[in-house]
Amino acid sequence: MSECIRLAHGGGGQLMRQLIAEEFRPLHGGGSPLHDAATIEPPGGRLAFTTDGYVVQPLEFPGGDIGRLAVTGTANDLAMAGARPLHLSVAMVLEEGLPLAQLRRIVASMAAAARECGVVIRTGDTKVVERGKGDGLFITTSGVGQVEASRPIGPGSIRPGDRLVVSGDLGRHGLAILAIRHGLELEPPVASDCAPLWPAVERLLQAGVHPHLLRDLTRGGLAAVLQELAEDSGCPFRIEEGALPLHPAVERVCDLLGLDPLQLANEGRFLLVVAPDQLEAAMAVLGPEGGVCIGEVGRPAEAGPVPDVVLRTPYGTQRCLPPVSGELLPRIC
């Protein structure tokens, strides 16, 4: 019989100590002894702090798994604040019956993702719930990073005339999860875009680009982010539909199933809002495959009672992007 998680793994006894020592201890960096809290040396300057929960199904999917998602997702949230990811904490809720072999693969993936992101997993926690009371594995990660951006990054910094840039093709993570969950055989297969974002943000900052806003395009995709930012900034957003970068398979499947690729989640893409005179520098840093200008921010006077997001089609017509509401397909967390 294959090894599986048992309730006793969460009981605080010998089996739990063995689980932590053999499976999780290698995940924790710094070499400090196990204790109730890790001690860290705070860097100079401002810190960014964030937390997020991950409950994706299936636990492993083309291009990633829940462990890689948890590490890169929290590191990416720090990067969107212009912060270099430094330290993570990891809390795992294991369901009785989870195969240990699968847990080992996910833990190894987390360790690899941490190395990619340049973060150290300093502390963590483990709980075990009864069979049928969980979904295999839930992970919560919290992270601390050092803010390296010299100017504020956020909706309050957005200005009319700013340019909108996305860092790559859209919708692959959502489609990869949808395909494996519903047994869709895509040819060629579509892999998640799950990846660290700090390297691209660091290159922008080092090149002297001052982002007015950075936002990773996760739940609700680009559509949800644009609508949220239009409302927060009080400015309408104008998008060139023909400029939106889509993987051919994503475009084909969305056409076939009637899905909006702009509402599909991404886990390795971000929106950059930047002043017009910095667009050329930003595009040069992100490169032809990593930076696509998709539109601009309009003036508040152009907005109605609620600022809208307007897509201009390649035929010169316009349509408003409908609000994202209800259950998103696929639900990723």
Short mmCIF file of C-alpha atoms in Angstrom, two decimals:
data_model
loop_
_atom_site.label_atom_id
_atom_site.label_comp_id
_atom_site.label_asym_id
_atom_site.label_seq_id
_atom_site.Cartn_x
_atom_site.Cartn_y
_atom_site.Cartn_z
CA MET A 1 0.00 0.00 0.00
CA SER A 2 1.39 3.42 -0.98
CA GLU A 3 2.27 5.88 1.75
CA CYS A 4 -0.42 8.45 2.46
CA ILE A 5 -1.04 11.24 4.91
CA ARG A 6 -2.71 9.94 8.09
CA LEU A 7 -4.52 11.90 10.77
CA ALA A 8 -1.68 11.04 13.13
CA HIS A 9 0.63 13.13 10.92
CA GLY A 10 -1.09 16.16 12.44
CA GLY A 11 -1.31 14.90 16.00
CA GLY A 12 1.82 16.55 17.33
CA GLY A 13 3.56 13.25 18.10
CA GLN A 14 6.38 11.24 16.64
CA LEU A 15 4.74 10.84 13.23
CA MET A 16 4.28 14.59 12.86
CA ARG A 17 7.88 15.27 13.88
CA GLN A 18 8.98 12.69 11.34
CA LEU A 19 6.84 14.33 8.60
CA ILE A 20 8.33 17.75 9.32
CA ALA A 21 11.90 16.45 9.57
CA GLU A 22 11.80 14.30 6.45
CA GLU A 23 9.45 16.19 4.14
CA PHE A 24 9.37 19.85 5.15
CA ARG A 25 12.65 20.58 6.93
CA PRO A 26 14.63 20.74 3.65
CA LEU A 27 12.15 23.36 2.43
CA HIS A 28 13.07 25.82 5.16
CA GLY A 29 16.10 27.99 4.50
CA GLY A 30 18.46 29.71 6.85
CA GLY A 31 19.50 26.63 8.79
CA SER A 32 17.90 27.91 12.00
CA PRO A 33 16.59 25.35 14.51
CA LEU A 34 12.84 24.69 14.56
CA HIS A 35 11.12 27.12 16.92
CA ASP A 36 7.78 28.90 17.34
CA ALA A 37 8.97 31.82 15.23
CA ALA A 38 11.84 32.56 12.86
CA THR A 39 14.03 35.59 13.47
CA ILE A 40 15.10 37.68 10.48
CA GLU A 41 17.33 40.69 10.03
CA PRO A 42 15.19 43.54 8.63
CA PRO A 43 16.80 45.25 5.63
CA GLY A 44 17.00 49.02 5.52
CA GLY A 45 14.20 51.04 3.95
CA ARG A 46 10.53 50.15 3.49
CA LEU A 47 9.09 46.65 3.66
CA ALA A 48 6.15 45.12 1.81
CA PHE A 49 4.09 42.37 3.46
CA THR A 50 1.41 40.16 1.89
CA THR A 51 -0.47 36.87 2.33
CA ASP A 52 -2.55 34.61 0.08
CA GLY A 53 -4.31 31.21 0.12
CA TYR A 54 -4.16 28.52 -2.62
CA VAL A 55 -6.79 25.79 -3.11
CA VAL A 56 -6.43 24.94 -6.82
CA GLN A 57 -7.65 21.64 -8.30
CA PRO A 58 -6.03 19.53 -9.61
CA LEU A 59 -3.00 19.93 -7.36
CA GLU A 60 -0.67 19.33 -10.31
CA PHE A 61 -1.30 20.72 -13.80
CA PRO A 62 0.63 21.39 -17.02
CA GLY A 63 3.24 24.05 -16.25
CA GLY A 64 2.99 23.93 -12.47
CA ASP A 65 1.35 22.73 -9.27
CA ILE A 66 -0.15 24.22 -6.12
CA GLY A 67 3.27 24.51 -4.49
CA ARG A 68 4.84 26.50 -7.33
CA LEU A 69 1.67 28.58 -7.48
CA ALA A 70 1.84 29.38 -3.75
CA VAL A 71 5.49 30.47 -3.80
CA THR A 72 5.43 32.46 -7.05
CA GLY A 73 1.99 33.92 -6.32
CA THR A 74 3.03 35.54 -3.05
CA ALA A 75 6.45 36.56 -4.40
CA ASN A 76 4.64 38.15 -7.37
CA ASP A 77 2.33 40.12 -5.08
CA LEU A 78 5.44 41.61 -3.45
CA ALA A 79 6.95 42.37 -6.87
CA MET A 80 3.79 44.28 -7.82
CA ALA A 81 4.54 46.65 -4.94
CA GLY A 82 8.03 47.20 -6.38
CA ALA A 83 9.49 45.01 -3.64
CA ARG A 84 12.23 42.39 -3.91
CA PRO A 85 10.82 39.17 -2.37
CA LEU A 86 12.92 38.12 0.62
CA HIS A 87 11.15 35.85 3.14
CA LEU A 88 8.14 33.52 3.01
CA SER A 89 6.11 31.57 5.54
CA VAL A 90 4.17 28.48 4.44
CA ALA A 91 1.14 26.95 6.17
CA MET A 92 -0.13 23.62 4.81
CA VAL A 93 -3.45 21.90 5.51
CA LEU A 94 -3.13 18.23 4.45
CA GLU A 95 -6.10 15.93 3.92
CA GLU A 96 -5.93 12.39 5.25
CA GLY A 97 -5.15 10.10 2.30
CA LEU A 98 -2.97 12.53 0.34
CA PRO A 99 -0.22 10.35 -1.21
CA LEU A 100 3.17 11.15 0.29
CA ALA A 101 4.78 10.76 -3.14
CA GLN A 102 2.59 13.60 -4.46
CA LEU A 103 3.37 15.74 -1.41
CA ARG A 104 7.10 15.19 -2.00
CA ARG A 105 6.80 16.32 -5.63
CA ILE A 106 4.95 19.47 -4.56
CA VAL A 107 7.46 20.26 -1.79
CA ALA A 108 10.35 19.82 -4.26
CA SER A 109 8.54 22.15 -6.68
CA MET A 110 8.14 24.75 -3.91
CA ALA A 111 11.85 24.60 -3.13
CA ALA A 112 12.72 25.08 -6.80
CA ALA A 113 10.28 27.99 -7.11
CA ALA A 114 11.76 29.64 -4.01
CA ARG A 115 15.22 29.47 -5.59
CA GLU A 116 13.82 31.02 -8.80
CA CYS A 117 12.16 33.82 -6.86
CA GLY A 118 15.20 34.45 -4.66
CA VAL A 119 13.17 33.99 -1.47
CA VAL A 120 13.92 31.97 1.65
CA ILE A 121 11.12 30.00 3.32
CA ARG A 122 11.71 30.91 6.96
CA THR A 123 8.85 29.33 8.84
CA GLY A 124 5.71 27.28 8.42
CA ASP A 125 2.92 25.23 9.93
CA THR A 126 1.23 21.90 9.20
CA LYS A 127 -2.26 20.67 9.99
CA VAL A 128 -4.04 17.45 8.95
CA VAL A 129 -7.82 17.22 8.45
CA GLU A 130 -10.00 14.09 8.13
CA ARG A 131 -10.59 12.42 4.76
CA GLY A 132 -13.34 14.30 2.91
CA LYS A 133 -12.85 17.47 4.99
CA GLY A 134 -10.30 19.05 2.65
CA ASP A 135 -9.33 19.05 -0.98
CA GLY A 136 -6.05 17.17 -0.75
CA LEU A 137 -3.88 20.13 0.11
CA PHE A 138 -4.44 23.80 0.94
CA ILE A 139 -1.47 26.17 1.16
CA THR A 140 -1.26 29.67 2.63
CA THR A 141 1.89 31.70 2.04
CA SER A 142 2.87 35.05 3.53
CA GLY A 143 5.80 37.09 2.31
CA VAL A 144 8.03 40.02 3.19
CA GLY A 145 9.99 42.03 0.64
CA GLN A 146 12.15 45.12 0.47
CA VAL A 147 10.63 47.99 -1.51
CA GLU A 148 13.12 49.09 -4.18
CA ALA A 149 10.80 51.36 -6.17
CA SER A 150 11.66 54.99 -5.46
CA ARG A 151 8.14 56.30 -6.20
CA PRO A 152 4.67 55.13 -5.09
CA ILE A 153 3.12 52.35 -7.20
CA GLY A 154 -0.67 52.16 -7.06
CA PRO A 155 -4.00 53.34 -8.51
CA GLY A 156 -3.43 56.82 -7.05
CA SER A 157 -0.42 57.30 -9.34
CA ILE A 158 -2.35 56.60 -12.57
CA ARG A 159 -2.62 59.66 -14.85
CA PRO A 160 -4.65 60.39 -18.02
CA GLY A 161 -2.56 59.57 -21.07
CA ASP A 162 -0.63 56.79 -19.33
CA ARG A 163 0.07 53.77 -21.50
CA LEU A 164 -1.06 50.23 -20.66
CA VAL A 165 1.41 47.38 -21.23
CA VAL A 166 0.95 43.65 -20.62
CA SER A 167 4.00 41.46 -20.05
CA GLY A 168 3.03 38.55 -22.31
CA ASP A 169 0.23 36.48 -23.80
CA LEU A 170 -2.98 36.18 -21.82
CA GLY A 171 -5.17 33.41 -20.43
CA ARG A 172 -2.88 30.38 -20.51
CA HIS A 173 -3.10 29.51 -16.79
CA GLY A 174 -6.90 29.58 -16.80
CA LEU A 175 -7.12 27.48 -19.95
CA ALA A 176 -4.54 24.94 -18.69
CA ILE A 177 -6.59 24.41 -15.51
CA LEU A 178 -9.87 24.26 -17.46
CA ALA A 179 -8.47 21.69 -19.91
CA ILE A 180 -7.07 19.24 -17.36
CA ARG A 181 -10.09 19.58 -15.05
CA HIS A 182 -12.57 18.76 -17.82
CA GLY A 183 -10.45 16.34 -19.86
CA LEU A 184 -10.04 18.62 -22.89
CA GLU A 185 -7.31 17.26 -25.15
CA LEU A 186 -5.68 20.35 -26.64
CA GLU A 187 -3.19 19.94 -29.44
CA PRO A 188 -0.64 21.25 -28.81
CA PRO A 189 -1.18 21.17 -25.02
CA VAL A 190 -1.39 24.53 -23.25
CA ALA A 191 0.81 24.95 -20.16
CA SER A 192 0.24 27.44 -17.35
CA ASP A 193 2.28 30.66 -17.50
CA CYS A 194 3.04 30.31 -13.75
CA ALA A 195 6.37 32.15 -13.25
CA PRO A 196 8.16 34.72 -11.04
CA LEU A 197 7.60 38.37 -12.00
CA TRP A 198 10.30 40.08 -9.93
CA PRO A 199 13.08 39.61 -12.54
CA ALA A 200 11.12 41.68 -15.09
CA VAL A 201 10.17 44.30 -12.47
CA GLU A 202 13.78 44.53 -11.30
CA ARG A 203 14.97 45.15 -14.87
CA LEU A 204 12.40 47.93 -15.27
CA LEU A 205 13.50 49.65 -12.05
CA GLN A 206 17.20 49.30 -12.89
CA ALA A 207 16.52 50.88 -16.31
CA GLY A 208 15.02 53.93 -14.62
CA VAL A 209 11.40 53.13 -15.51
CA HIS A 210 8.97 54.44 -12.87
CA PRO A 211 5.78 52.31 -13.00
CA HIS A 212 2.64 54.20 -12.03
CA LEU A 213 1.04 50.81 -11.38
CA LEU A 214 1.90 47.11 -11.52
CA ARG A 215 -0.78 44.44 -11.14
CA ASP A 216 -0.56 40.68 -11.66
CA LEU A 217 -3.42 39.36 -13.78
CA THR A 218 -4.73 36.47 -11.68
CA ARG A 219 -8.40 35.82 -10.80
CA GLY A 220 -10.70 37.50 -13.31
CA GLY A 221 -7.79 38.10 -15.68
CA LEU A 222 -7.10 41.37 -17.46
CA ALA A 223 -10.80 42.27 -17.58
CA ALA A 224 -11.23 42.33 -13.80
CA VAL A 225 -8.04 44.33 -13.30
CA LEU A 226 -8.94 46.97 -15.91
CA GLN A 227 -12.43 47.45 -14.48
CA GLU A 228 -11.13 47.70 -10.93
CA LEU A 229 -8.47 50.24 -11.92
CA ALA A 230 -10.90 52.33 -13.97
CA GLU A 231 -13.17 52.60 -10.95
CA ASP A 232 -10.33 53.28 -8.48
CA SER A 233 -8.64 55.92 -10.66
CA GLY A 234 -11.85 57.57 -11.92
CA CYS A 235 -10.48 57.41 -15.49
CA PRO A 236 -11.81 55.47 -18.48
CA PHE A 237 -9.48 52.92 -20.07
CA ARG A 238 -9.18 52.58 -23.87
CA ILE A 239 -7.96 49.23 -25.19
CA GLU A 240 -6.98 48.20 -28.73
CA GLU A 241 -8.58 44.77 -29.07
CA GLY A 242 -6.32 43.85 -31.98
CA ALA A 243 -3.21 44.43 -29.86
CA LEU A 244 -4.12 41.94 -27.12
CA PRO A 245 -1.58 39.08 -27.21
CA LEU A 246 -3.27 35.66 -27.22
CA HIS A 247 -1.77 32.19 -27.61
CA PRO A 248 -3.36 30.64 -30.74
CA ALA A 249 -4.73 27.71 -28.73
CA VAL A 250 -6.26 30.06 -26.14
CA GLU A 251 -7.94 32.10 -28.86
CA ARG A 252 -9.21 28.98 -30.66
CA VAL A 253 -10.67 27.29 -27.55
CA CYS A 254 -12.25 30.51 -26.30
CA ASP A 255 -13.95 31.00 -29.67
CA LEU A 256 -15.16 27.39 -29.59
CA LEU A 257 -16.48 27.46 -26.00
CA GLY A 258 -17.67 31.05 -25.91
CA LEU A 259 -15.19 32.10 -23.22
CA ASP A 260 -13.69 35.58 -22.91
CA PRO A 261 -9.89 35.18 -22.85
CA LEU A 262 -9.62 38.50 -21.01
CA GLN A 263 -11.39 36.90 -18.03
CA LEU A 264 -9.08 33.86 -17.89
CA ALA A 265 -6.53 33.84 -15.09
CA ASN A 266 -2.79 34.27 -15.54
CA GLU A 267 -0.06 33.44 -13.00
CA GLY A 268 2.98 34.89 -14.74
CA ARG A 269 1.74 38.07 -16.38
CA PHE A 270 1.31 41.65 -15.18
CA LEU A 271 -0.15 44.95 -16.30
CA LEU A 272 2.21 47.92 -16.33
CA VAL A 273 0.82 51.47 -16.35
CA VAL A 274 3.52 53.94 -17.32
CA ALA A 275 3.87 57.55 -18.43
CA PRO A 276 3.97 58.04 -22.24
CA ASP A 277 7.56 59.30 -22.18
CA GLN A 278 8.68 56.07 -20.47
CA LEU A 279 6.87 53.66 -22.78
CA GLU A 280 9.80 53.17 -25.15
CA ALA A 281 12.20 52.39 -22.29
CA ALA A 282 9.72 49.94 -20.74
CA MET A 283 9.16 48.15 -24.03
CA ALA A 284 12.90 47.89 -24.60
CA VAL A 285 13.34 46.26 -21.18
CA LEU A 286 10.47 43.79 -21.56
CA GLY A 287 11.41 42.86 -25.14
CA PRO A 288 9.19 42.06 -28.13
CA GLU A 289 7.66 38.95 -26.52
CA GLY A 290 7.40 40.36 -23.01
CA GLY A 291 5.90 43.79 -23.55
CA VAL A 292 2.83 44.70 -25.58
CA CYS A 293 1.20 48.14 -25.42
CA ILE A 294 -2.55 47.53 -25.46
CA GLY A 295 -4.03 50.99 -24.88
CA GLU A 296 -4.09 54.08 -22.73
CA VAL A 297 -5.80 55.82 -19.84
CA GLY A 298 -8.44 58.38 -20.82
CA ARG A 299 -9.44 61.60 -19.08
CA PRO A 300 -11.98 61.62 -16.25
CA ALA A 301 -14.17 64.08 -18.23
CA GLU A 302 -14.69 61.30 -20.80
CA ALA A 303 -16.05 58.94 -18.17
CA GLY A 304 -19.72 58.45 -17.36
CA PRO A 305 -21.11 57.90 -13.85
CA VAL A 306 -18.95 54.79 -13.74
CA PRO A 307 -15.66 54.90 -15.69
CA ASP A 308 -15.76 52.32 -18.43
CA VAL A 309 -13.28 50.09 -20.23
CA VAL A 310 -13.74 50.42 -23.98
CA LEU A 311 -12.28 48.02 -26.52
CA ARG A 312 -11.72 49.39 -30.00
CA THR A 313 -11.99 46.59 -32.53
CA PRO A 314 -9.73 46.20 -35.59
CA TYR A 315 -12.75 47.38 -37.66
CA GLY A 316 -12.86 50.73 -35.89
CA THR A 317 -15.99 49.99 -33.85
CA GLN A 318 -16.09 50.12 -30.06
CA ARG A 319 -17.59 47.97 -27.36
CA CYS A 320 -17.60 48.24 -23.59
CA LEU A 321 -15.96 45.43 -21.65
CA PRO A 322 -18.80 43.91 -19.56
CA PRO A 323 -18.25 43.76 -15.79
CA VAL A 324 -16.81 40.52 -14.47
CA SER A 325 -19.43 38.91 -12.22
CA GLY A 326 -20.64 35.55 -10.95
CA GLU A 327 -18.60 32.36 -10.91
CA LEU A 328 -15.54 32.61 -13.11
CA LEU A 329 -14.58 29.72 -15.39
CA PRO A 330 -12.48 28.01 -14.36
CA ARG A 331 -12.51 28.85 -10.66
CA ILE A 332 -8.83 28.64 -9.75
CA CYS A 333 -8.87 29.27 -6.02
#
